[in-house]
Amino acid sequence: MKNKSLITVICFALVLCVFSVMCFIKPEGEFSESERRPLEKMPELSLESVLDGKFMAGFEKYATDQVPFREYLKSIKANFVLKVLNKKDNNGIFIHDGYVSKLDGEINEEMADNAAEKFLYIYESYLKGKDMNIYLSLIPDKNLYLESMGYPALDFDELSRIMQEKCPYMTYIDIAKLLELDSYYKTDSHWRMEKIVPVAKLLLEKMGANSNAEYETLTLDVPFYGVYAMQSSLRVEPDEIKYLTNSSLENCTVTYFDAGEGKKGDMYNMDKAYGKDPYEMFLSGSTPLCVIENPEGDKEKELFLFRDSFGSSIAPLLCEGYGKITLIDTRYIQSSHLGSFVEFNEGSDVLFLYSTMLLNNSMALR
Amino acid sequence: MLFSSIPFLYYFLPIVLLIYFITPGKLKNSVLLISSLVFYGWGEPRYVFLMMATILIGYVFGLLVERFRKKASAKVLTALSAVLFLGVLGYFKYANFFIENINRLTGFSMPFLNVVMPIGISFYTFQLLSYIIDVYRGDVKAQKNPINLGAYIALFPQLIAGPIVRYRDIEIALRERVHTIDKTAEGIRRLIIGLSKKVIIANTMGEMCTAFTSSGDKSVGFAWLFAICYSLQIYFDFSGYSDMAIGLGKILGFDFMENFNYPFISKSVTEFWRRWHISLGSWFRDYVYIPLGGNRVGRMRHIVNIFTVWLLTGFWHGAEWNFVIWGLFFAVLLTVEKFFLLKYLKGVAGHIYVILVTLISFAIFSAESLEGAMGIVGEMFAFGRMPLVSEAFIYNVASYLPVIILAVVASTPLGSILYAGLKEKRGFGTAVDILEIPVLLTLLLLVTAYLASGSFNPFLYFRF
């Protein structure tokens, strides 16, 4: 073809010039919704930052984060990897039958040790020697229910065995058998509140609490694109968030504590429901300490729930069995500071309820 | 700075090309030198001064060697420059290796040097050596213009990963070079193909290798899968970088030598090394093997020459025992082939033999140490001691098989033959030409998409 070389050169020069100009003039993005993180800013240019290489290292991250059409480009890459190259996952994110999930690898014993050490510290500092019933329950990752479809899953039985062995002062409650794939959101890592009523009932029964409540199911009127939907960079069907209520739950009072200050709030935070991460509607998402008081619950019974984000959506279902539930998330409060804010009363129940995802990557526990 | 990065492709390259092409001919080498120093300083700001000093010393030695050529002092000056350049290379690349081994042997506890190896030092040291030796031999004239010599040594397309360009090959182009649309278009084609090889294939293979090394679910099958993927990764990474270098060179008006010629289709290791990292092989042939006497000596001396070259080749790749073993592994194979095996290596048996030994060799090469190398090779042959397959192996085979097949096909000349055949075929030639441009642009889009996703993008040459 005549002029083939000329057309090649013109096309390449145009692409290079246009994209390059766009890189220079595009306004700086602030935040990546899909990765839920702030985007890199232009590093400070100075002789010192150039000589020590910090400017260049920062600029490489900046240029990659601020590239024009970044979300479209990520989507092109994800589609190419999964649909053309036929890889089973893209950056560890995979899709099977509408379920989006993340490969969770193998058991990291160091992380399990770390979690067990943190639990032991709490036990020895606040619980040991008191008349308290201490329970442990592990929440499997949804990959466990995708394993039969050919995706590797963390060995749940082995991790629960390790944790039971390392925490002999706790009574283990096995909830895995009550869960199945549709107990989880398709696009998120978390479990669905409306599917875990049997899990809550089992926990209550095992802890000797009342477990007969009936609930009304309400549906949030916004589509829920979970964390994996965002990370997949693919067009996926959204989930629906359903939440349960009854008269007893409506009468509960919820107090959130941050930096020692208590603030009244709702069981279901509707501001967060319409925010960036609707799952945070459950007990307002990440909070270090939260107390639910149920005037219709058994006033003699109190529960201390050590938990991660999965605990937010199951805690309301445990309310009927207790007059007071204190939720503690030691990712946001030092275990050593707990004594200043929480009084661990004799006769209470204590439940350590954690996802295997967190236990296998437990550096966040403080 | 990596070629396969957003800062290079959409910041550095457009600015440099724009300035380069609007600059008058006489000043183009100055633009190349400055942009190459910026390119180099981007990753190693402190070592720009080392690079500039090296260029200056090379320039002075070149002039002195030429001045005293055919006199004994020229030999002394050449030897002195070699000691100096190899001394700098030794200090940065090998000193800690020797300290570690002396400590091990003697029980001393000499402190390690707190040095970071300058990227590309092995490549540009060899270029300088070849320049001075060629001046000494009278093969080339010393470069009178320090900017031209600087542009040659620091030339950013080939600075950090080769090919090892000889001065004599681009001496004329440094003075005057022609920029044509056809050559530029060919350069663009090579650049995009190289980027695609690196970003789409090599990096994907690299992901699989990382999955293997970080997995505790090992098996014999998984170790072999790793060896296959690592061999493909290093081939597509290295040959991709060479394609990018050659392509960028063409855009700038240079013609660099080819560095790879489908090595995995070889039927013998001898042939493999004629097709793999050709610029390094030919460097050792011309500056070590032949000066030692090559094959025009007695059998024992010939074997010693082979072992010397391959010991050095292994050591050039990295200051670890596994690289030494890797080089000696090839020395043994090449010796056996030369004196016995070569005549039997024909057809499929030859191919199987080459694939098998190269897989083992790259498993050795992939490790960080001799112990690591023994570990991986041990796993490849742990029949009976390890399971044949594991869950991680099954998942990764299923996940990576299409890319592995693509990589295997792309490592043969099948694509080129098909392309050439279709172009020759009546009625198809125009269609191929018309399709080629959108295909290239699609590849560039995909590469950009991978880079924008911040995908796994390792840099394999830091040890070289």
PDB file of N, CA and C in Angstrom, chain A residues 41-123:
ATOM      1  N   LYS A  41      -0.767  12.885  43.962  1.00  0.00           N
ATOM      2  CA  LYS A  41      -0.649  14.290  43.546  1.00  0.00           C
ATOM      3  C   LYS A  41       0.727  14.516  42.923  1.00  0.00           C
ATOM      4  N   MET A  42       0.836  15.608  42.171  1.00  0.00           N
ATOM      5  CA  MET A  42       2.133  15.966  41.584  1.00  0.00           C
ATOM      6  C   MET A  42       3.143  16.196  42.718  1.00  0.00           C
ATOM      7  N   PRO A  43       4.269  15.488  42.693  1.00  0.00           N
ATOM      8  CA  PRO A  43       5.238  15.677  43.779  1.00  0.00           C
ATOM      9  C   PRO A  43       5.905  17.042  43.710  1.00  0.00           C
ATOM     10  N   GLU A  44       6.419  17.454  44.839  1.00  0.00           N
ATOM     11  CA  GLU A  44       7.070  18.762  44.901  1.00  0.00           C
ATOM     12  C   GLU A  44       8.393  18.702  44.137  1.00  0.00           C
ATOM     13  N   LEU A  45       8.596  19.700  43.292  1.00  0.00           N
ATOM     14  CA  LEU A  45       9.831  19.737  42.506  1.00  0.00           C
ATOM     15  C   LEU A  45      10.853  20.638  43.197  1.00  0.00           C
ATOM     16  N   SER A  46      11.951  20.021  43.602  1.00  0.00           N
ATOM     17  CA  SER A  46      13.040  20.815  44.193  1.00  0.00           C
ATOM     18  C   SER A  46      14.348  20.092  43.891  1.00  0.00           C
ATOM     19  N   LEU A  47      15.453  20.795  44.071  1.00  0.00           N
ATOM     20  CA  LEU A  47      16.748  20.170  43.804  1.00  0.00           C
ATOM     21  C   LEU A  47      16.932  18.930  44.686  1.00  0.00           C
ATOM     22  N   GLU A  48      16.513  19.082  45.937  1.00  0.00           N
ATOM     23  CA  GLU A  48      16.661  17.977  46.890  1.00  0.00           C
ATOM     24  C   GLU A  48      15.816  16.764  46.473  1.00  0.00           C
ATOM     25  N   SER A  49      14.542  17.050  46.077  1.00  0.00           N
ATOM     26  CA  SER A  49      13.659  15.930  45.714  1.00  0.00           C
ATOM     27  C   SER A  49      14.115  15.266  44.416  1.00  0.00           C
ATOM     28  N   VAL A  50      14.786  16.021  43.550  1.00  0.00           N
ATOM     29  CA  VAL A  50      15.311  15.422  42.315  1.00  0.00           C
ATOM     30  C   VAL A  50      16.547  14.576  42.643  1.00  0.00           C
ATOM     31  N   LEU A  51      17.438  15.138  43.462  1.00  0.00           N
ATOM     32  CA  LEU A  51      18.686  14.421  43.757  1.00  0.00           C
ATOM     33  C   LEU A  51      18.452  13.142  44.542  1.00  0.00           C
ATOM     34  N   ASP A  52      17.478  13.166  45.457  1.00  0.00           N
ATOM     35  CA  ASP A  52      17.245  11.914  46.199  1.00  0.00           C
ATOM     36  C   ASP A  52      16.244  10.994  45.498  1.00  0.00           C
ATOM     37  N   GLY A  53      15.797  11.415  44.321  1.00  0.00           N
ATOM     38  CA  GLY A  53      14.953  10.531  43.509  1.00  0.00           C
ATOM     39  C   GLY A  53      13.484  10.537  43.907  1.00  0.00           C
ATOM     40  N   LYS A  54      13.128  11.313  44.949  1.00  0.00           N
ATOM     41  CA  LYS A  54      11.728  11.283  45.403  1.00  0.00           C
ATOM     42  C   LYS A  54      10.789  11.899  44.372  1.00  0.00           C
ATOM     43  N   PHE A  55      11.266  12.925  43.673  1.00  0.00           N
ATOM     44  CA  PHE A  55      10.405  13.554  42.666  1.00  0.00           C
ATOM     45  C   PHE A  55      10.063  12.534  41.572  1.00  0.00           C
ATOM     46  N   MET A  56      11.089  11.822  41.093  1.00  0.00           N
ATOM     47  CA  MET A  56      10.867  10.875  39.990  1.00  0.00           C
ATOM     48  C   MET A  56       9.948   9.732  40.422  1.00  0.00           C
ATOM     49  N   ALA A  57      10.203   9.217  41.626  1.00  0.00           N
ATOM     50  CA  ALA A  57       9.366   8.107  42.118  1.00  0.00           C
ATOM     51  C   ALA A  57       7.927   8.588  42.260  1.00  0.00           C
ATOM     52  N   GLY A  58       7.769   9.802  42.789  1.00  0.00           N
ATOM     53  CA  GLY A  58       6.422  10.357  42.960  1.00  0.00           C
ATOM     54  C   GLY A  58       5.764  10.639  41.624  1.00  0.00           C
ATOM     55  N   PHE A  59       6.552  11.118  40.667  1.00  0.00           N
ATOM     56  CA  PHE A  59       5.990  11.457  39.368  1.00  0.00           C
ATOM     57  C   PHE A  59       5.505  10.202  38.632  1.00  0.00           C
ATOM     58  N   GLU A  60       6.233   9.104  38.782  1.00  0.00           N
ATOM     59  CA  GLU A  60       5.815   7.859  38.115  1.00  0.00           C
ATOM     60  C   GLU A  60       4.440   7.435  38.627  1.00  0.00           C
ATOM     61  N   LYS A  61       4.257   7.542  39.946  1.00  0.00           N
ATOM     62  CA  LYS A  61       2.947   7.174  40.522  1.00  0.00           C
ATOM     63  C   LYS A  61       1.889   8.182  40.073  1.00  0.00           C
ATOM     64  N   TYR A  62       2.271   9.459  40.080  1.00  0.00           N
ATOM     65  CA  TYR A  62       1.333  10.516  39.679  1.00  0.00           C
ATOM     66  C   TYR A  62       0.877  10.303  38.227  1.00  0.00           C
ATOM     67  N   ALA A  63       1.859  10.078  37.340  1.00  0.00           N
ATOM     68  CA  ALA A  63       1.530   9.941  35.913  1.00  0.00           C
ATOM     69  C   ALA A  63       0.611   8.742  35.682  1.00  0.00           C
ATOM     70  N   THR A  64       0.838   7.657  36.414  1.00  0.00           N
ATOM     71  CA  THR A  64       0.006   6.462  36.241  1.00  0.00           C
ATOM     72  C   THR A  64      -1.385   6.682  36.830  1.00  0.00           C
ATOM     73  N   ASP A  65      -1.443   7.344  37.985  1.00  0.00           N
ATOM     74  CA  ASP A  65      -2.739   7.593  38.636  1.00  0.00           C
ATOM     75  C   ASP A  65      -3.583   8.600  37.865  1.00  0.00           C
ATOM     76  N   GLN A  66      -2.922   9.587  37.264  1.00  0.00           N
ATOM     77  CA  GLN A  66      -3.658  10.697  36.655  1.00  0.00           C
ATOM     78  C   GLN A  66      -3.805  10.550  35.137  1.00  0.00           C
ATOM     79  N   VAL A  67      -3.499   9.389  34.621  1.00  0.00           N
ATOM     80  CA  VAL A  67      -3.568   9.209  33.162  1.00  0.00           C
ATOM     81  C   VAL A  67      -5.015   9.452  32.685  1.00  0.00           C
ATOM     82  N   PRO A  68      -5.205  10.161  31.570  1.00  0.00           N
ATOM     83  CA  PRO A  68      -6.568  10.411  31.087  1.00  0.00           C
ATOM     84  C   PRO A  68      -7.316   9.098  30.805  1.00  0.00           C
ATOM     85  N   PHE A  69      -8.588   9.119  31.001  1.00  0.00           N
ATOM     86  CA  PHE A  69      -9.470   7.948  30.742  1.00  0.00           C
ATOM     87  C   PHE A  69      -9.036   6.712  31.539  1.00  0.00           C
ATOM     88  N   ARG A  70      -8.500   6.921  32.718  1.00  0.00           N
ATOM     89  CA  ARG A  70      -7.921   5.793  33.461  1.00  0.00           C
ATOM     90  C   ARG A  70      -8.941   4.671  33.692  1.00  0.00           C
ATOM     91  N   GLU A  71     -10.158   5.053  34.077  1.00  0.00           N
ATOM     92  CA  GLU A  71     -11.157   4.013  34.373  1.00  0.00           C
ATOM     93  C   GLU A  71     -11.516   3.233  33.105  1.00  0.00           C
ATOM     94  N   TYR A  72     -11.618   3.922  31.961  1.00  0.00           N
ATOM     95  CA  TYR A  72     -11.915   3.220  30.700  1.00  0.00           C
ATOM     96  C   TYR A  72     -10.756   2.288  30.327  1.00  0.00           C
ATOM     97  N   LEU A  73      -9.548   2.800  30.517  1.00  0.00           N
ATOM     98  CA  LEU A  73      -8.378   1.986  30.173  1.00  0.00           C
ATOM     99  C   LEU A  73      -8.316   0.747  31.059  1.00  0.00           C
ATOM    100  N   LYS A  74      -8.627   0.929  32.338  1.00  0.00           N
ATOM    101  CA  LYS A  74      -8.633  -0.232  33.241  1.00  0.00           C
ATOM    102  C   LYS A  74      -9.690  -1.245  32.805  1.00  0.00           C
ATOM    103  N   SER A  75     -10.813  -0.715  32.355  1.00  0.00           N
ATOM    104  CA  SER A  75     -11.888  -1.593  31.900  1.00  0.00           C
ATOM    105  C   SER A  75     -11.468  -2.349  30.626  1.00  0.00           C
ATOM    106  N   ILE A  76     -10.785  -1.656  29.719  1.00  0.00           N
ATOM    107  CA  ILE A  76     -10.293  -2.313  28.490  1.00  0.00           C
ATOM    108  C   ILE A  76      -9.338  -3.444  28.868  1.00  0.00           C
ATOM    109  N   LYS A  77      -8.458  -3.162  29.807  1.00  0.00           N
ATOM    110  CA  LYS A  77      -7.477  -4.177  30.210  1.00  0.00           C
ATOM    111  C   LYS A  77      -8.195  -5.374  30.849  1.00  0.00           C
ATOM    112  N   ALA A  78      -9.134  -5.088  31.747  1.00  0.00           N
ATOM    113  CA  ALA A  78      -9.832  -6.179  32.445  1.00  0.00           C
ATOM    114  C   ALA A  78     -10.586  -7.054  31.445  1.00  0.00           C
ATOM    115  N   ASN A  79     -11.280  -6.421  30.496  1.00  0.00           N
ATOM    116  CA  ASN A  79     -12.023  -7.186  29.492  1.00  0.00           C
ATOM    117  C   ASN A  79     -11.089  -8.003  28.615  1.00  0.00           C
ATOM    118  N   PHE A  80      -9.966  -7.411  28.249  1.00  0.00           N
ATOM    119  CA  PHE A  80      -9.008  -8.125  27.396  1.00  0.00           C
ATOM    120  C   PHE A  80      -8.442  -9.342  28.132  1.00  0.00           C
ATOM    121  N   VAL A  81      -8.063  -9.132  29.379  1.00  0.00           N
ATOM    122  CA  VAL A  81      -7.452 -10.218  30.162  1.00  0.00           C
ATOM    123  C   VAL A  81      -8.452 -11.360  30.367  1.00  0.00           C
ATOM    124  N   LEU A  82      -9.692 -11.002  30.738  1.00  0.00           N
ATOM    125  CA  LEU A  82     -10.654 -12.051  31.094  1.00  0.00           C
ATOM    126  C   LEU A  82     -11.351 -12.652  29.877  1.00  0.00           C
ATOM    127  N   LYS A  83     -11.620 -11.822  28.872  1.00  0.00           N
ATOM    128  CA  LYS A  83     -12.434 -12.325  27.759  1.00  0.00           C
ATOM    129  C   LYS A  83     -11.624 -12.703  26.527  1.00  0.00           C
ATOM    130  N   VAL A  84     -10.484 -12.059  26.339  1.00  0.00           N
ATOM    131  CA  VAL A  84      -9.679 -12.414  25.150  1.00  0.00           C
ATOM    132  C   VAL A  84      -8.584 -13.403  25.546  1.00  0.00           C
ATOM    133  N   LEU A  85      -7.805 -13.038  26.560  1.00  0.00           N
ATOM    134  CA  LEU A  85      -6.742 -13.961  26.992  1.00  0.00           C
ATOM    135  C   LEU A  85      -7.313 -15.116  27.811  1.00  0.00           C
ATOM    136  N   ASN A  86      -8.585 -14.948  28.208  1.00  0.00           N
ATOM    137  CA  ASN A  86      -9.278 -16.030  28.912  1.00  0.00           C
ATOM    138  C   ASN A  86      -8.620 -16.411  30.234  1.00  0.00           C
ATOM    139  N   LYS A  87      -7.993 -15.431  30.859  1.00  0.00           N
ATOM    140  CA  LYS A  87      -7.439 -15.693  32.199  1.00  0.00           C
ATOM    141  C   LYS A  87      -8.586 -15.826  33.185  1.00  0.00           C
ATOM    142  N   LYS A  88      -8.325 -16.557  34.240  1.00  0.00           N
ATOM    143  CA  LYS A  88      -9.415 -16.780  35.198  1.00  0.00           C
ATOM    144  C   LYS A  88      -9.604 -15.600  36.138  1.00  0.00           C
ATOM    145  N   ASP A  89      -8.567 -14.766  36.272  1.00  0.00           N
ATOM    146  CA  ASP A  89      -8.717 -13.587  37.126  1.00  0.00           C
ATOM    147  C   ASP A  89      -7.925 -12.436  36.535  1.00  0.00           C
ATOM    148  N   ASN A  90      -8.293 -11.236  36.933  1.00  0.00           N
ATOM    149  CA  ASN A  90      -7.542 -10.044  36.537  1.00  0.00           C
ATOM    150  C   ASN A  90      -7.093  -9.352  37.813  1.00  0.00           C
ATOM    151  N   ASN A  91      -5.800  -9.299  38.032  1.00  0.00           N
ATOM    152  CA  ASN A  91      -5.242  -8.755  39.281  1.00  0.00           C
ATOM    153  C   ASN A  91      -5.866  -9.420  40.501  1.00  0.00           C
ATOM    154  N   GLY A  92      -6.154 -10.705  40.387  1.00  0.00           N
ATOM    155  CA  GLY A  92      -6.703 -11.437  41.538  1.00  0.00           C
ATOM    156  C   GLY A  92      -8.215 -11.360  41.654  1.00  0.00           C
ATOM    157  N   ILE A  93      -8.875 -10.544  40.825  1.00  0.00           N
ATOM    158  CA  ILE A  93     -10.340 -10.445  40.873  1.00  0.00           C
ATOM    159  C   ILE A  93     -10.916 -11.372  39.802  1.00  0.00           C
ATOM    160  N   PHE A  94     -11.891 -12.201  40.193  1.00  0.00           N
ATOM    161  CA  PHE A  94     -12.494 -13.086  39.200  1.00  0.00           C
ATOM    162  C   PHE A  94     -14.017 -13.002  39.260  1.00  0.00           C
ATOM    163  N   ILE A  95     -14.635 -13.439  38.184  1.00  0.00           N
ATOM    164  CA  ILE A  95     -16.100 -13.414  38.111  1.00  0.00           C
ATOM    165  C   ILE A  95     -16.586 -14.808  37.753  1.00  0.00           C
ATOM    166  N   HIS A  96     -17.530 -15.296  38.526  1.00  0.00           N
ATOM    167  CA  HIS A  96     -18.140 -16.578  38.172  1.00  0.00           C
ATOM    168  C   HIS A  96     -19.639 -16.459  38.392  1.00  0.00           C
ATOM    169  N   ASP A  97     -20.378 -16.664  37.327  1.00  0.00           N
ATOM    170  CA  ASP A  97     -21.834 -16.655  37.403  1.00  0.00           C
ATOM    171  C   ASP A  97     -22.358 -15.388  38.085  1.00  0.00           C
ATOM    172  N   GLY A  98     -21.757 -14.277  37.762  1.00  0.00           N
ATOM    173  CA  GLY A  98     -22.202 -12.993  38.334  1.00  0.00           C
ATOM    174  C   GLY A  98     -21.573 -12.667  39.669  1.00  0.00           C
ATOM    175  N   TYR A  99     -20.934 -13.649  40.308  1.00  0.00           N
ATOM    176  CA  TYR A  99     -20.263 -13.392  41.584  1.00  0.00           C
ATOM    177  C   TYR A  99     -18.839 -12.892  41.331  1.00  0.00           C
ATOM    178  N   VAL A 100     -18.553 -11.742  41.884  1.00  0.00           N
ATOM    179  CA  VAL A 100     -17.214 -11.180  41.730  1.00  0.00           C
ATOM    180  C   VAL A 100     -16.485 -11.409  43.041  1.00  0.00           C
ATOM    181  N   SER A 101     -15.273 -11.923  42.946  1.00  0.00           N
ATOM    182  CA  SER A 101     -14.535 -12.183  44.187  1.00  0.00           C
ATOM    183  C   SER A 101     -13.046 -11.991  43.948  1.00  0.00           C
ATOM    184  N   LYS A 102     -12.318 -12.125  45.032  1.00  0.00           N
ATOM    185  CA  LYS A 102     -10.875 -11.897  44.969  1.00  0.00           C
ATOM    186  C   LYS A 102     -10.173 -13.145  45.468  1.00  0.00           C
ATOM    187  N   LEU A 103      -9.159 -13.586  44.747  1.00  0.00           N
ATOM    188  CA  LEU A 103      -8.402 -14.756  45.197  1.00  0.00           C
ATOM    189  C   LEU A 103      -7.809 -14.455  46.567  1.00  0.00           C
ATOM    190  N   ASP A 104      -7.981 -15.394  47.497  1.00  0.00           N
ATOM    191  CA  ASP A 104      -7.504 -15.073  48.839  1.00  0.00           C
ATOM    192  C   ASP A 104      -6.275 -15.880  49.240  1.00  0.00           C
ATOM    193  N   GLY A 105      -5.727 -16.594  48.324  1.00  0.00           N
ATOM    194  CA  GLY A 105      -4.428 -17.223  48.560  1.00  0.00           C
ATOM    195  C   GLY A 105      -4.432 -18.299  49.622  1.00  0.00           C
ATOM    196  N   GLU A 106      -3.279 -18.425  50.228  1.00  0.00           N
ATOM    197  CA  GLU A 106      -3.095 -19.519  51.174  1.00  0.00           C
ATOM    198  C   GLU A 106      -3.035 -18.988  52.599  1.00  0.00           C
ATOM    199  N   ILE A 107      -3.118 -19.915  53.536  1.00  0.00           N
ATOM    200  CA  ILE A 107      -3.083 -19.512  54.948  1.00  0.00           C
ATOM    201  C   ILE A 107      -1.732 -18.893  55.271  1.00  0.00           C
ATOM    202  N   ASN A 108      -1.784 -17.748  55.923  1.00  0.00           N
ATOM    203  CA  ASN A 108      -0.569 -17.097  56.364  1.00  0.00           C
ATOM    204  C   ASN A 108      -0.487 -17.301  57.879  1.00  0.00           C
ATOM    205  N   GLU A 109       0.316 -18.281  58.272  1.00  0.00           N
ATOM    206  CA  GLU A 109       0.335 -18.647  59.701  1.00  0.00           C
ATOM    207  C   GLU A 109       0.828 -17.511  60.578  1.00  0.00           C
ATOM    208  N   GLU A 110       1.727 -16.695  60.028  1.00  0.00           N
ATOM    209  CA  GLU A 110       2.214 -15.549  60.816  1.00  0.00           C
ATOM    210  C   GLU A 110       1.065 -14.609  61.161  1.00  0.00           C
ATOM    211  N   MET A 111       0.190 -14.425  60.179  1.00  0.00           N
ATOM    212  CA  MET A 111      -0.951 -13.540  60.398  1.00  0.00           C
ATOM    213  C   MET A 111      -1.921 -14.153  61.396  1.00  0.00           C
ATOM    214  N   ALA A 112      -2.121 -15.465  61.284  1.00  0.00           N
ATOM    215  CA  ALA A 112      -2.998 -16.151  62.244  1.00  0.00           C
ATOM    216  C   ALA A 112      -2.400 -16.051  63.645  1.00  0.00           C
ATOM    217  N   ASP A 113      -1.078 -16.212  63.732  1.00  0.00           N
ATOM    218  CA  ASP A 113      -0.385 -16.069  65.024  1.00  0.00           C
ATOM    219  C   ASP A 113      -0.604 -14.676  65.592  1.00  0.00           C
ATOM    220  N   ASN A 114      -0.455 -13.697  64.704  1.00  0.00           N
ATOM    221  CA  ASN A 114      -0.604 -12.301  65.132  1.00  0.00           C
ATOM    222  C   ASN A 114      -2.008 -12.062  65.686  1.00  0.00           C
ATOM    223  N   ALA A 115      -3.021 -12.566  64.969  1.00  0.00           N
ATOM    224  CA  ALA A 115      -4.402 -12.385  65.443  1.00  0.00           C
ATOM    225  C   ALA A 115      -4.584 -13.080  66.791  1.00  0.00           C
ATOM    226  N   ALA A 116      -4.054 -14.298  66.896  1.00  0.00           N
ATOM    227  CA  ALA A 116      -4.207 -15.058  68.152  1.00  0.00           C
ATOM    228  C   ALA A 116      -3.519 -14.330  69.308  1.00  0.00           C
ATOM    229  N   GLU A 117      -2.373 -13.737  69.013  1.00  0.00           N
ATOM    230  CA  GLU A 117      -1.657 -12.978  70.067  1.00  0.00           C
ATOM    231  C   GLU A 117      -2.475 -11.780  70.522  1.00  0.00           C
ATOM    232  N   LYS A 118      -3.097 -11.107  69.566  1.00  0.00           N
ATOM    233  CA  LYS A 118      -3.923  -9.936  69.901  1.00  0.00           C
ATOM    234  C   LYS A 118      -5.121 -10.372  70.747  1.00  0.00           C
ATOM    235  N   PHE A 119      -5.716 -11.498  70.370  1.00  0.00           N
ATOM    236  CA  PHE A 119      -6.867 -12.005  71.143  1.00  0.00           C
ATOM    237  C   PHE A 119      -6.419 -12.383  72.558  1.00  0.00           C
ATOM    238  N   LEU A 120      -5.245 -13.008  72.636  1.00  0.00           N
ATOM    239  CA  LEU A 120      -4.734 -13.439  73.946  1.00  0.00           C
ATOM    240  C   LEU A 120      -4.485 -12.228  74.848  1.00  0.00           C
ATOM    241  N   TYR A 121      -3.978 -11.170  74.223  1.00  0.00           N
ATOM    242  CA  TYR A 121      -3.723  -9.945  74.998  1.00  0.00           C
ATOM    243  C   TYR A 121      -5.043  -9.425  75.590  1.00  0.00           C
ATOM    244  N   ILE A 122      -6.085  -9.412  74.769  1.00  0.00           N
ATOM    245  CA  ILE A 122      -7.401  -8.930  75.243  1.00  0.00           C
ATOM    246  C   ILE A 122      -7.898  -9.836  76.356  1.00  0.00           C
ATOM    247  N   TYR A 123      -7.744 -11.145  76.137  1.00  0.00           N
ATOM    248  CA  TYR A 123      -8.209 -12.121  77.142  1.00  0.00           C
ATOM    249  C   TYR A 123      -7.476 -11.895  78.466  1.00  0.00           C
TER     250      TYR A 123
END
